[in-house]
Short mmCIF file of C-alpha atoms and ligand atoms in Angstrom, two decimals:
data_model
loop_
_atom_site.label_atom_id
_atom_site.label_comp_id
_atom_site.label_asym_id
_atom_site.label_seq_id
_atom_site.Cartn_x
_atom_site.Cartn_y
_atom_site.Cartn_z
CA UNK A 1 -0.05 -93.88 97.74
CA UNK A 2 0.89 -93.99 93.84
CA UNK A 3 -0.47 -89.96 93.57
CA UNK A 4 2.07 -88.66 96.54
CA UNK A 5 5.12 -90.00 94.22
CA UNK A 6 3.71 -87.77 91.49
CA UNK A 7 4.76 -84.36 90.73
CA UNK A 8 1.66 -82.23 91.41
CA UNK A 9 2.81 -79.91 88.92
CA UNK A 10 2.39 -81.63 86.11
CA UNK A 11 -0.67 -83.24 86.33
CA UNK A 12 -3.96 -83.47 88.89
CA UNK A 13 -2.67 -85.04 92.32
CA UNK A 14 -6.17 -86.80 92.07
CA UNK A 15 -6.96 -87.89 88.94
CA UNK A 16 -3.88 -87.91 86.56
CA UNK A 17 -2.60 -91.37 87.19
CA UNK A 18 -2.64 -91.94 83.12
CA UNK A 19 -1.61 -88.44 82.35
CA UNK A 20 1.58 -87.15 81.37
CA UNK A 21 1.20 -83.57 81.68
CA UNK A 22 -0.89 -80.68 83.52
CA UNK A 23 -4.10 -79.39 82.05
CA UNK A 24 -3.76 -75.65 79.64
CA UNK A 25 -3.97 -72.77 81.91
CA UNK A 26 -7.32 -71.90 80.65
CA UNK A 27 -8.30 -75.92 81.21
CA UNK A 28 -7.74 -75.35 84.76
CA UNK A 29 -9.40 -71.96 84.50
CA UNK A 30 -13.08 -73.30 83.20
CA UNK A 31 -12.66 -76.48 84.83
CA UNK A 32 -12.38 -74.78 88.60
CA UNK A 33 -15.52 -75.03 90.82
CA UNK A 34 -13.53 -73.82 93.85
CA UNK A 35 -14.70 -70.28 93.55
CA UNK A 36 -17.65 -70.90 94.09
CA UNK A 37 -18.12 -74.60 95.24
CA UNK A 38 -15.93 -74.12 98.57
CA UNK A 39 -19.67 -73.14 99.75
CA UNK A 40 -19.99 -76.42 100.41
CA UNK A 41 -17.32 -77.14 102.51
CA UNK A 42 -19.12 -78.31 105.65
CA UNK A 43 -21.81 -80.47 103.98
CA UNK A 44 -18.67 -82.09 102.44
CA UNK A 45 -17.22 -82.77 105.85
CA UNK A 46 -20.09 -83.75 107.46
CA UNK A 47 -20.67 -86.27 104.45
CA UNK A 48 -17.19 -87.32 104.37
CA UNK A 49 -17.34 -88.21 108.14
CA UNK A 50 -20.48 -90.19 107.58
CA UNK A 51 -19.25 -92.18 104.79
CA UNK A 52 -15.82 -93.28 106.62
CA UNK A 53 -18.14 -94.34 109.76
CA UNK A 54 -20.14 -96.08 107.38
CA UNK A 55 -16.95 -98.16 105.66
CA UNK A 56 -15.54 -99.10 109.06
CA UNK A 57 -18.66 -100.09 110.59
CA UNK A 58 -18.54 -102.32 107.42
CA UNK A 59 -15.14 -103.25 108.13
CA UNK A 60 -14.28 -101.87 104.21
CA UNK A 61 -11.57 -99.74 106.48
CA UNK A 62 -10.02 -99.82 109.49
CA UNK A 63 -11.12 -98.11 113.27
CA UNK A 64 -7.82 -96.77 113.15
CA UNK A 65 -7.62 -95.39 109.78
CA UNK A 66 -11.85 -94.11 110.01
CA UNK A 67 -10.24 -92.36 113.61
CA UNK A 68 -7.63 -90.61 111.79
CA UNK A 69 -9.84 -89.49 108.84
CA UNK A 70 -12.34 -87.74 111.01
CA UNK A 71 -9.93 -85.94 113.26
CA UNK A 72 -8.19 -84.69 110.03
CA UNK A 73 -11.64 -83.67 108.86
CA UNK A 74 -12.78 -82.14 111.90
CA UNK A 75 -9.28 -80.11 111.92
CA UNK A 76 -9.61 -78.96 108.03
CA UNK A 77 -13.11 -77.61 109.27
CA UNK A 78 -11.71 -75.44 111.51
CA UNK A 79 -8.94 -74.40 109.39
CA UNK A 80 -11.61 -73.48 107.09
CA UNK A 81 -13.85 -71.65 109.31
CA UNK A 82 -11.07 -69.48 110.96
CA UNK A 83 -9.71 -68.68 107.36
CA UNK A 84 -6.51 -70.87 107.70
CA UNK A 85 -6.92 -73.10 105.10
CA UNK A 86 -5.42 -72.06 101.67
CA UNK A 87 -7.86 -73.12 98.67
CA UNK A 88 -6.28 -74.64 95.19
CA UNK A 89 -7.68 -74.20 91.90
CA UNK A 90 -5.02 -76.53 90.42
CA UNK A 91 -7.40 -79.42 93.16
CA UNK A 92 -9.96 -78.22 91.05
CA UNK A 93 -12.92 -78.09 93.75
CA UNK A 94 -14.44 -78.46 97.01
CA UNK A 95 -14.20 -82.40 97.45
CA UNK A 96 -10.53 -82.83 95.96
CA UNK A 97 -9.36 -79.39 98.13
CA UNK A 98 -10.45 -81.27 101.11
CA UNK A 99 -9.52 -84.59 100.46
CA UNK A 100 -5.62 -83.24 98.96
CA UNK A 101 -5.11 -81.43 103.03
CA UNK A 102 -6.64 -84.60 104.60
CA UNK A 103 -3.63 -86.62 103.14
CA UNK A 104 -1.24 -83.69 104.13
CA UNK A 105 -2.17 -84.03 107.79
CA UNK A 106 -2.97 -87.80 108.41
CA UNK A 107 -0.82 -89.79 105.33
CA UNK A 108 -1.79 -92.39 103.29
CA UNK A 109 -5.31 -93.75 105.70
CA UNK A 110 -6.85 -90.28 103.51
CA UNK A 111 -6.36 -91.87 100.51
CA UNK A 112 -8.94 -94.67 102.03
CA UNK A 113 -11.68 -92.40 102.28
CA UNK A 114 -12.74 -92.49 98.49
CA UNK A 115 -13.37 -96.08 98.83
CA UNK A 116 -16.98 -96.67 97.66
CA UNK A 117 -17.56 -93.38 96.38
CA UNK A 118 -17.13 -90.70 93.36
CA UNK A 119 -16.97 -87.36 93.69
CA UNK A 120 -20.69 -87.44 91.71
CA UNK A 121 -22.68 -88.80 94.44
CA UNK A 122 -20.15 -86.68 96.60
CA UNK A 123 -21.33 -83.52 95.04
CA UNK A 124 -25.09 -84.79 94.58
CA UNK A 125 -25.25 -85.05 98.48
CA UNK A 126 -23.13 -81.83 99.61
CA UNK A 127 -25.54 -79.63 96.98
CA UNK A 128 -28.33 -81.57 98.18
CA UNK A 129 -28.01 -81.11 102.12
CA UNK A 130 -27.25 -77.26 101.28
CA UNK A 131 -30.54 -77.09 99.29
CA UNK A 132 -31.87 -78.51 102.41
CA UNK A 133 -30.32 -76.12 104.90
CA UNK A 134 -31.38 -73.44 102.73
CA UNK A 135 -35.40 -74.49 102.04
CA UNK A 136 -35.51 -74.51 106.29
CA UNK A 137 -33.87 -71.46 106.60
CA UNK A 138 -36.31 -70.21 103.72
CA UNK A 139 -39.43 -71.79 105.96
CA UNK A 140 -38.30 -69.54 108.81
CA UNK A 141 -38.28 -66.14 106.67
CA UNK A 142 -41.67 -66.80 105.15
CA UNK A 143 -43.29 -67.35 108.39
CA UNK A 144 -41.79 -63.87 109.79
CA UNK A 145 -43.19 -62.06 106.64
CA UNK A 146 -46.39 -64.24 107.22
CA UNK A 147 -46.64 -62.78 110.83
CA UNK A 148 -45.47 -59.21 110.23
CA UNK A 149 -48.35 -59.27 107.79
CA UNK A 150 -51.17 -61.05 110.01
CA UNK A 151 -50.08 -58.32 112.71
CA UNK A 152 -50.60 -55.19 110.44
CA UNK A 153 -53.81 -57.12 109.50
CA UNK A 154 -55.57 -57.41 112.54
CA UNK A 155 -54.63 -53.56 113.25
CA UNK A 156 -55.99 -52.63 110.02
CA UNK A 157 -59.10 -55.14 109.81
CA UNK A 158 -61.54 -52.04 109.43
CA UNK A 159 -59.41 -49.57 107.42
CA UNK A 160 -60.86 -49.01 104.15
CA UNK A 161 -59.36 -48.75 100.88
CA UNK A 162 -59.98 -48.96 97.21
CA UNK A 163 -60.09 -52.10 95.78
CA UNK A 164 -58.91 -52.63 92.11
CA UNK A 165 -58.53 -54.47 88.96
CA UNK A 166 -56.80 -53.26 85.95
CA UNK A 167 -55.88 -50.78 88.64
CA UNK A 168 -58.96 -48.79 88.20
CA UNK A 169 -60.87 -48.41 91.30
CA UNK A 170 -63.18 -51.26 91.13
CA UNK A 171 -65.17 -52.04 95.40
CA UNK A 172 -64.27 -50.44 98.38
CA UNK A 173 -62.09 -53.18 100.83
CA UNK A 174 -60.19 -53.49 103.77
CA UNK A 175 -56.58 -52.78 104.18
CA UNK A 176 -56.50 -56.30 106.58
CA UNK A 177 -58.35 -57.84 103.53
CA UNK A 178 -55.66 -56.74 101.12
CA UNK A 179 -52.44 -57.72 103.60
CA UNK A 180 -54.11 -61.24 103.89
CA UNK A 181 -53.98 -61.44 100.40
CA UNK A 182 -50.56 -61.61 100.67
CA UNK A 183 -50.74 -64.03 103.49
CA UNK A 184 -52.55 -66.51 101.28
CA UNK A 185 -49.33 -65.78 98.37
CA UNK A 186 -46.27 -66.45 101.01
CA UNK A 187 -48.44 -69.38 102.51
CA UNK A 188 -48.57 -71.29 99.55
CA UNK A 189 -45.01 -70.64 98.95
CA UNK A 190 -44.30 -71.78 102.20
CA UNK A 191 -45.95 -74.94 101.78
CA UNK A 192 -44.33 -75.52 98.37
CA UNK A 193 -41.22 -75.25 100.97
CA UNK A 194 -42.31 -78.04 102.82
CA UNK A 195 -43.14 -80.36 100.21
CA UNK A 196 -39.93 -79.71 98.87
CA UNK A 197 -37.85 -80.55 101.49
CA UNK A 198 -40.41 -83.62 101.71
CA UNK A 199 -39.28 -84.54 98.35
CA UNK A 200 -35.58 -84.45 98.25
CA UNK A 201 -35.20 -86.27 101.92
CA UNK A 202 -33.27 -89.01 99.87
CA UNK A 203 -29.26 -89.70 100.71
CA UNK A 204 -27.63 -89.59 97.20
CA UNK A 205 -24.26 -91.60 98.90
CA UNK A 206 -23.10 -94.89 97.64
CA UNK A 207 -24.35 -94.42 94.50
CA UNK A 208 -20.88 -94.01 93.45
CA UNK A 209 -20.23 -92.76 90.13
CA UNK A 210 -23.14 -93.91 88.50
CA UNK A 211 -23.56 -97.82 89.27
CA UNK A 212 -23.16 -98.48 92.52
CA UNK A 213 -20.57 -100.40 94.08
CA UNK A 214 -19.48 -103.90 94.76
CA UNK A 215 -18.02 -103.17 98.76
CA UNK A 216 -20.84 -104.32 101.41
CA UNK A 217 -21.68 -100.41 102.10
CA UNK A 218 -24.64 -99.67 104.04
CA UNK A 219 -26.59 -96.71 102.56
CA UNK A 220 -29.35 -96.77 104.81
CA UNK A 221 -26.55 -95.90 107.74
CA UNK A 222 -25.37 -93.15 106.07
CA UNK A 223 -28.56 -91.49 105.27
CA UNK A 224 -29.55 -91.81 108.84
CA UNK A 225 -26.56 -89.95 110.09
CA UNK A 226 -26.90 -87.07 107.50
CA UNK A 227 -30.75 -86.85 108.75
CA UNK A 228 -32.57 -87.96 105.75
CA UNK A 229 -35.63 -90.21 105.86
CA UNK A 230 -34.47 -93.06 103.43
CA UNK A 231 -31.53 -93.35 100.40
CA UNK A 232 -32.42 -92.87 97.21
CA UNK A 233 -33.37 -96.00 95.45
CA UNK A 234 -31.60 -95.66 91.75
CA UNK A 235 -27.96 -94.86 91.05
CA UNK A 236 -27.96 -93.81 87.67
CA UNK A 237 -30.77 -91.59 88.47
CA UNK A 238 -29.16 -90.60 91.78
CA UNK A 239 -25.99 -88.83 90.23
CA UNK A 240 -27.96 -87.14 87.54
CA UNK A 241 -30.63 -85.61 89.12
CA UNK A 242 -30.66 -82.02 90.10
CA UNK A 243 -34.63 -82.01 90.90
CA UNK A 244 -33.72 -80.74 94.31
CA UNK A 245 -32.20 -77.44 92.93
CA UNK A 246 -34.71 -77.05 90.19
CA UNK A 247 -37.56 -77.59 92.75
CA UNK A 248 -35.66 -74.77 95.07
CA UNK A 249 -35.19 -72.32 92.12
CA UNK A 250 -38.89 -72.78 90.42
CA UNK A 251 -40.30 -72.24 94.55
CA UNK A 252 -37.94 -69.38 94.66
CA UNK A 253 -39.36 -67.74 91.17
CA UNK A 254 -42.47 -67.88 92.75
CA UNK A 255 -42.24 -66.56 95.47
CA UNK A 256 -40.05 -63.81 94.36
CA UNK A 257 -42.57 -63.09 91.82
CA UNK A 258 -45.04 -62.64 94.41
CA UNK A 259 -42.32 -59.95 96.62
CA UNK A 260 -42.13 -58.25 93.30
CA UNK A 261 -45.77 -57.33 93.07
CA UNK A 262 -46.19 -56.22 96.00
CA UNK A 263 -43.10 -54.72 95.81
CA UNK A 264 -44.80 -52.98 92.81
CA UNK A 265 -47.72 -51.73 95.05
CA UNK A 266 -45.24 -50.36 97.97
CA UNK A 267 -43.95 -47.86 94.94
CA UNK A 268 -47.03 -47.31 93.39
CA UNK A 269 -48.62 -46.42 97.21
CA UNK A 270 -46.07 -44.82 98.36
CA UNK A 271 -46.07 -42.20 95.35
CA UNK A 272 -47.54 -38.23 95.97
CA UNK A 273 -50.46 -39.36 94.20
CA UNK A 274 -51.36 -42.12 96.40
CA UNK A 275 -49.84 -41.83 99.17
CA UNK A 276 -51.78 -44.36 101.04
CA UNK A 277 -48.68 -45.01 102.74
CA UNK A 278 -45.26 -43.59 104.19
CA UNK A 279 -41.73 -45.95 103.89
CA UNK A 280 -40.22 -45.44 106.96
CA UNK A 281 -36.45 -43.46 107.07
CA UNK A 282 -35.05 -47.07 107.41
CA UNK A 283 -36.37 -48.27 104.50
CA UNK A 284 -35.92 -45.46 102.10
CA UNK A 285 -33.43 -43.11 100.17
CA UNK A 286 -33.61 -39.55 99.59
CA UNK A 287 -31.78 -37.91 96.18
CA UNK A 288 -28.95 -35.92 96.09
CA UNK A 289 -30.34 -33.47 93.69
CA UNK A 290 -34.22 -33.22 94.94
CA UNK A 291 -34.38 -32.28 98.26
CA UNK A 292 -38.11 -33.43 98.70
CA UNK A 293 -37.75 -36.93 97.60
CA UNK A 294 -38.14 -40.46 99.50
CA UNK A 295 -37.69 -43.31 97.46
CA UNK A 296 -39.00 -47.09 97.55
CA UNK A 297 -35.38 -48.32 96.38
CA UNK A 298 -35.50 -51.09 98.58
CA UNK A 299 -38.85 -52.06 97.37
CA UNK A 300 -37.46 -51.52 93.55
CA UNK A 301 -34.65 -53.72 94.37
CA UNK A 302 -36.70 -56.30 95.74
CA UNK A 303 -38.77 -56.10 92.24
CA UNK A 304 -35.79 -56.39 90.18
CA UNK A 305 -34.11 -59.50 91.98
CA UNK A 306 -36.92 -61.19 90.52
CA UNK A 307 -35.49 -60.68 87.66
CA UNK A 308 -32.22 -62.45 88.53
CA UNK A 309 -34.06 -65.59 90.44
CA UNK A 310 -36.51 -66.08 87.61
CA UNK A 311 -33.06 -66.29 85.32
CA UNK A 312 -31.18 -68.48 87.08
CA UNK A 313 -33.90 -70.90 87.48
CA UNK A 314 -34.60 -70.31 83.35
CA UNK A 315 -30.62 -71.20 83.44
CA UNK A 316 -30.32 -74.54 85.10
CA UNK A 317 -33.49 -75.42 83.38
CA UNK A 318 -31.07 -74.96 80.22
CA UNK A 319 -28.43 -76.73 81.77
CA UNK A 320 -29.96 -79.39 81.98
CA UNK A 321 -32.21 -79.61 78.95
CA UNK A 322 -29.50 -81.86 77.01
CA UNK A 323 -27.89 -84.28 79.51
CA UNK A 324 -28.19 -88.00 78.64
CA UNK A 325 -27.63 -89.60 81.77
CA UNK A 326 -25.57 -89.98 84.18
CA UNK A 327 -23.40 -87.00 85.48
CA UNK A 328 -21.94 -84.86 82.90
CA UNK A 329 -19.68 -82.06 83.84
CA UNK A 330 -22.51 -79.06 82.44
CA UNK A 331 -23.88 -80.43 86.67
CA UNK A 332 -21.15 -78.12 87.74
CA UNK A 333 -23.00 -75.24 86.77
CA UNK A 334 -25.51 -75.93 89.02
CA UNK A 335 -24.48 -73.90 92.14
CA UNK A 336 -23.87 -70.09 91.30
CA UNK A 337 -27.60 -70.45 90.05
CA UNK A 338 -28.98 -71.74 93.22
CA UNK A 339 -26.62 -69.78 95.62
CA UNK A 340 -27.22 -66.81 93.92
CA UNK A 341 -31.09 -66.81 93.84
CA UNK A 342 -30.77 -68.28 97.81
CA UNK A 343 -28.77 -65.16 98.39
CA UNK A 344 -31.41 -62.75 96.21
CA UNK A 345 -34.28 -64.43 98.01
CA UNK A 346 -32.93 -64.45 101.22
CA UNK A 347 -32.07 -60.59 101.10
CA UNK A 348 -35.53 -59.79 99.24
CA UNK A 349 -37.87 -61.39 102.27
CA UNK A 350 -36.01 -59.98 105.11
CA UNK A 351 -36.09 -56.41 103.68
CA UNK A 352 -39.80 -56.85 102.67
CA UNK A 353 -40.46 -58.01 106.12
CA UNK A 354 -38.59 -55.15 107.43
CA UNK A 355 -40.66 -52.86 105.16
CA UNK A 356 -43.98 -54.07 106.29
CA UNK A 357 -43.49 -53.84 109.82
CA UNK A 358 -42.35 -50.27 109.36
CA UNK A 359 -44.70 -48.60 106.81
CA UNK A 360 -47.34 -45.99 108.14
CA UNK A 361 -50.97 -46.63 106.92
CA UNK A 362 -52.30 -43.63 105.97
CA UNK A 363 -55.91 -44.49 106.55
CA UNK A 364 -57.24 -41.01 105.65
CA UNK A 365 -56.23 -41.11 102.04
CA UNK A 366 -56.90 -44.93 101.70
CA UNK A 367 -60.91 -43.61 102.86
CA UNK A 368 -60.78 -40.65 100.72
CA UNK A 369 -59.66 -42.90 98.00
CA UNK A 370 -62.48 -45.75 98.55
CA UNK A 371 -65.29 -43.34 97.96
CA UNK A 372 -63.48 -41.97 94.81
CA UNK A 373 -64.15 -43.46 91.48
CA UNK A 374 -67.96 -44.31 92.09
CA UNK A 375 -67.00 -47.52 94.18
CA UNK A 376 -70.32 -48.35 95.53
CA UNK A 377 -71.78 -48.61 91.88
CA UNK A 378 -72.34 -52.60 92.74
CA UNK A 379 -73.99 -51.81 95.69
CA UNK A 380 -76.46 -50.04 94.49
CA UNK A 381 -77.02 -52.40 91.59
CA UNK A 382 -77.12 -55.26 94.71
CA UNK A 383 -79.88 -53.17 96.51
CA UNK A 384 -81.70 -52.59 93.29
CA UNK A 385 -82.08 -56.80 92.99
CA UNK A 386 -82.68 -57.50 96.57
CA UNK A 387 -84.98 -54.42 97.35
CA UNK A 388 -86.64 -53.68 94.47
CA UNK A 389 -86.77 -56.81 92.90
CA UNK A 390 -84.85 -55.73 89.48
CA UNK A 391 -82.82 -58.43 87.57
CA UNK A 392 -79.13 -58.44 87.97
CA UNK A 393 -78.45 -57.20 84.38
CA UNK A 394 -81.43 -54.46 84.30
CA UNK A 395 -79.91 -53.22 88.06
CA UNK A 396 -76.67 -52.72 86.58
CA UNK A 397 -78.06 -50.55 83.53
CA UNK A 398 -79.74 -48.18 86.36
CA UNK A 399 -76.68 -47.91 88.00
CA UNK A 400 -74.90 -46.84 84.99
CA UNK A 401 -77.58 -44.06 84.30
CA UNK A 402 -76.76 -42.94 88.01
CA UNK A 403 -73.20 -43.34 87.86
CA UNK A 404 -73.31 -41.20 84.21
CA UNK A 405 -75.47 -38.76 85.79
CA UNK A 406 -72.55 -38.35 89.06
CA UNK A 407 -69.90 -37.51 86.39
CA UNK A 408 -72.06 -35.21 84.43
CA UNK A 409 -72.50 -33.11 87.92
CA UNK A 410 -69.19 -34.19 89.12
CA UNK A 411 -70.16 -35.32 92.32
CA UNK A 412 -70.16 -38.96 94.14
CA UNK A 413 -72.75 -41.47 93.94
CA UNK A 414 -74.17 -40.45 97.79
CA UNK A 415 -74.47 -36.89 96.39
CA UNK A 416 -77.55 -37.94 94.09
CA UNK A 417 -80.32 -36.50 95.90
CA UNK A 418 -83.31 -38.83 96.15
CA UNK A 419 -85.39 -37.12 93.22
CA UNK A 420 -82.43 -37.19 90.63
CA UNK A 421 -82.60 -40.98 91.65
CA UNK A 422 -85.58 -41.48 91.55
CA UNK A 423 -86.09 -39.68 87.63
CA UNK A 424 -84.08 -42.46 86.96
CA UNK A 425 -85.81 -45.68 88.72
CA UNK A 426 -88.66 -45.01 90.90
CA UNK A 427 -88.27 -47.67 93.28
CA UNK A 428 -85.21 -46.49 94.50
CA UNK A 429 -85.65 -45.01 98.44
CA UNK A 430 -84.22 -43.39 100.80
CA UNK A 431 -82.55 -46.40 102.28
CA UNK A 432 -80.16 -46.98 99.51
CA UNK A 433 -78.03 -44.09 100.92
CA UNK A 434 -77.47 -46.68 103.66
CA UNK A 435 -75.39 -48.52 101.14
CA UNK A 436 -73.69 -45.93 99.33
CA UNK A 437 -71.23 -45.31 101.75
CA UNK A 438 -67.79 -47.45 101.90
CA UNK A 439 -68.07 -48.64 105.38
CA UNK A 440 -71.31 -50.33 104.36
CA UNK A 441 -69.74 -51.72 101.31
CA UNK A 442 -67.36 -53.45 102.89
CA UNK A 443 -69.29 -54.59 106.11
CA UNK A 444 -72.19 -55.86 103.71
CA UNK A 445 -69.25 -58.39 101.84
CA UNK A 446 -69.94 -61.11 104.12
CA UNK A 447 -69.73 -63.99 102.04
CA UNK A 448 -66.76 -66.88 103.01
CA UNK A 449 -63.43 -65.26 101.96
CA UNK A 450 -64.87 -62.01 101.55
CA UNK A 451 -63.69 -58.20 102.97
CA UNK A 452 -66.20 -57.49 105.63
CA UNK A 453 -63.86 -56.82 108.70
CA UNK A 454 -65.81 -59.67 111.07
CA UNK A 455 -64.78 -61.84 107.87
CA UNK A 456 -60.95 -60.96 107.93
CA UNK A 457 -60.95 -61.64 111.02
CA UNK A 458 -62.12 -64.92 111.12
CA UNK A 459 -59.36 -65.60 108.14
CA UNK A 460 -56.70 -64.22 110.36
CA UNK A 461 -57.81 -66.33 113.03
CA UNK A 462 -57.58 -69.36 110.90
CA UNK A 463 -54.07 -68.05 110.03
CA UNK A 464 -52.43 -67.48 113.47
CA UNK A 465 -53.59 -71.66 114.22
CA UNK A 466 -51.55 -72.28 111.47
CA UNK A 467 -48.30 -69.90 111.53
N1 LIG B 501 -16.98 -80.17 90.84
C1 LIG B 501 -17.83 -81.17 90.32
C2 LIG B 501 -19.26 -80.65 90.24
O1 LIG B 501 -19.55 -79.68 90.84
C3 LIG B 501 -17.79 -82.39 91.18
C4 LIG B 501 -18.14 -83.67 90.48
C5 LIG B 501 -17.08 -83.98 89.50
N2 LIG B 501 -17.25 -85.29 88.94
C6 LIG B 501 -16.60 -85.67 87.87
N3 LIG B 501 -16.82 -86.85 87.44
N4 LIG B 501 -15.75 -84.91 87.24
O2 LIG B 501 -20.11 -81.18 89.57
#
């Protein structure tokens, strides 16, 4: 092997065939993925393994050599995973760390394991089966948040709350209605999931640096061994694309997006003011100054790693804004955005999970709340059109002269007695106290979808044939 009569010192043990001297300190300081990329050190292995399978199955390398290769590999895996193995910035990154110890332990048949291949569909396929191993374990922590929430659900399918928009008290609904809500949010995430992993199934190896390559390789072998459905069917496009880790950071700024609002309604619930629920002692933190206080932090956290996944996917966006094709070396800044938002999401589900399955419902204050704020208004418009016949928009006008007259004697709509009413619409009976109240708010909201508890039900029913 020419590289092994080279002195390492002076220039890349890999690469620097045609150069004379070693790269600037701070040339080997921003050129360094190991940091970061050694991440990847068992997709690489796993890859490298298939590949060298692949080229003596071909006959492009010897049984003997392909044996040797994958023992070495199989030992640098545990030398890695037992914390042996000592990492080299000067080897630049994951692939040339791996491949630089492979020659150290098995001679010059290592040096035959690059036949066919470039580190750029090297790297496209380790990122890419880590994307993959990350979207499934992803899969797996939406469908426990999914089922902590069906489960607090079903227990509170008849607890009634306020409903809002713009945060003003707007209908009376159920707490089960609301926590499906957010059933509906992590189930769409978890199918964009899915179709993810769906789309990405392509083997990026043997595209080589950019071309292809003129040995007999077999691509559909190797993408068979590393579990994908087919290999991907254009080089140039192959090596260049980082759809796969876009696709995992723009599902991940979703769905963190969706954590952080209802991360924003666990702090806003959980206030004095609220209080329409109570963080448990594991999921809280107390201040070392006022004795009295509980607060949301994890919740708050969970609200501001949004902020971090919605950047890095905003970053490789901008990363790769520019790039004529093929690979250019900006790629490499792929992976702290991606393994940092995997690590943020990852962190942000588990501890909202945790939080859900914990929190007390405080279905007292939720009911005092619901009949707060004239609620039922729309109800007694709706009984107004059905019972006494009244237009939509001339229903709603009564109810306004009711709801005015309520505040002017500060009471709630129910308090009305029938004359004061009546003075203002003289169809109005006694039976429209039957719909004043919350419980016969919500349990008249029958329509498909809609927050009557027999309703929720039936939508966590459709939910648990699905989770
Ligand atoms: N460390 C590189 C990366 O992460 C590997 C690919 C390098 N390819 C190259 N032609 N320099 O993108």
């Amino acid at each position: 092997m020419a590289e092994e009569t080279k002195d390492t010192k002076s220039s890349n043990q890999m690469w620097g065939g045609r150069f004379a001297s070693g790269p600037a300190a701070i040339m080997e300081e921003i050129n360094a993925s190991i940091g970061f990329d050694k991440k990847l050190y068992a997709q690489d292995i796993r890859g490298s393994i298939a590949h060298a399978t692949m080229l003596a199955h071909q006959g492009i390398i010897s049984n003997e050599d392909k044996d040797k290769i994958i023992e070495g590999l199989n030992t640098i895996l545990s030398e890695i995973e037992s914390g042996q193995f000592e990492f080299s910035r000067k080897l630049e990154d994951i692939h040339m760390n791996i491949e630089a110890r492979l020659a150290t332990l098995i001679g010059p048949a290592a040096g035959r394991l690059h036949t066919a291949r470039s580190r750029n569909d090297q790297v496209a396929l380790d990122f890419r089966l880590w994307v993959k191993e990350e979207l499934q374990k992803t899969e797996t922590l939406l469908t426990n948040l999914i089922t902590v929430f069906l489960k607090r659900a079903e227990e509170h399918a008849d607890t009634v709350m306020p409903g809002f928009t713009h945060l003003q008290t707007a209908q009376p609904v159920t707490f089960g209605h609301h926590c499906m809500a957010y059933v509906e949010m992590f189930g769409r995430d978890r199918q964009r999931v899915r179709h993810a992993i769906e789309h990405m199934d392509e083997s990026p190896i043997g595209s080589a640096a950019l071309a292809g390559t003129g040995y007999n390789i077999d691509r559909h072998m190797t993408a068979k061994a590393l579990g994908f459905r087919e290999p991907t069917r254009n080089s140039i496009d192959t090596v260049s694309d980082r759809d796969f880790a876009l696709e995992f950071l723009s599902i991940a700024a979703i769905c963190a997006t969706h954590l952080s609002r209802l991360a924003e309604e666990i702090v806003i619930w959980s206030t004095s003011q609220f209080s329409f629920i109570r963080l448990s002692d594991a999921f809280s933190t107390g201040s070392s100054i006022m004795p009295q206080k509980k607060n949301p932090d994890a919740a708050e956290l969970v609200r501001a790693k949004t902020g971090r996944i919605n950047g890095s996917l905003i970053a490789l966006l901008t990363i790769m804004k520019g790039l004529p094709l093929a690979y250019s070396k900006d790629m490499q800044e792929d992976k702290e955005q991606v393994f940092d938002a995997a690590e943020s999401l990852e962190l942000s589900l588990a501890a909202m999970t945790g939080m859900i399955g914990d929190l007390e419902v405080r279905a007292d204050k939720m009911k005092a709340a619901a009949g707060s704020g004239y609620s039922t208004a729309t109800d007694l418009a709706d009984w107004l059109v059905r019972e006494a016949g009244l237009p939509f928009r001339d229903a709603h006008h009564v109810t306004g002269r009711a709801v005015a007259m309520a505040e002017e004697k500060s009471c709630d709509l129910a308090d009305l007695s029938l004359e004061d009413l009546q003075s203002i619409h003289a169809a109005i009976t006694a039976d429209i106290y039957n719909v004043l109240t919350v419980e016969a708010s919500v349990a008249s909201r029958k329509s498909y979808g809609g927050t009557a508890p027999d309703e929720v039900r039936k939508q966590i029913k459709w939910w648990r044939a699905r989770n």
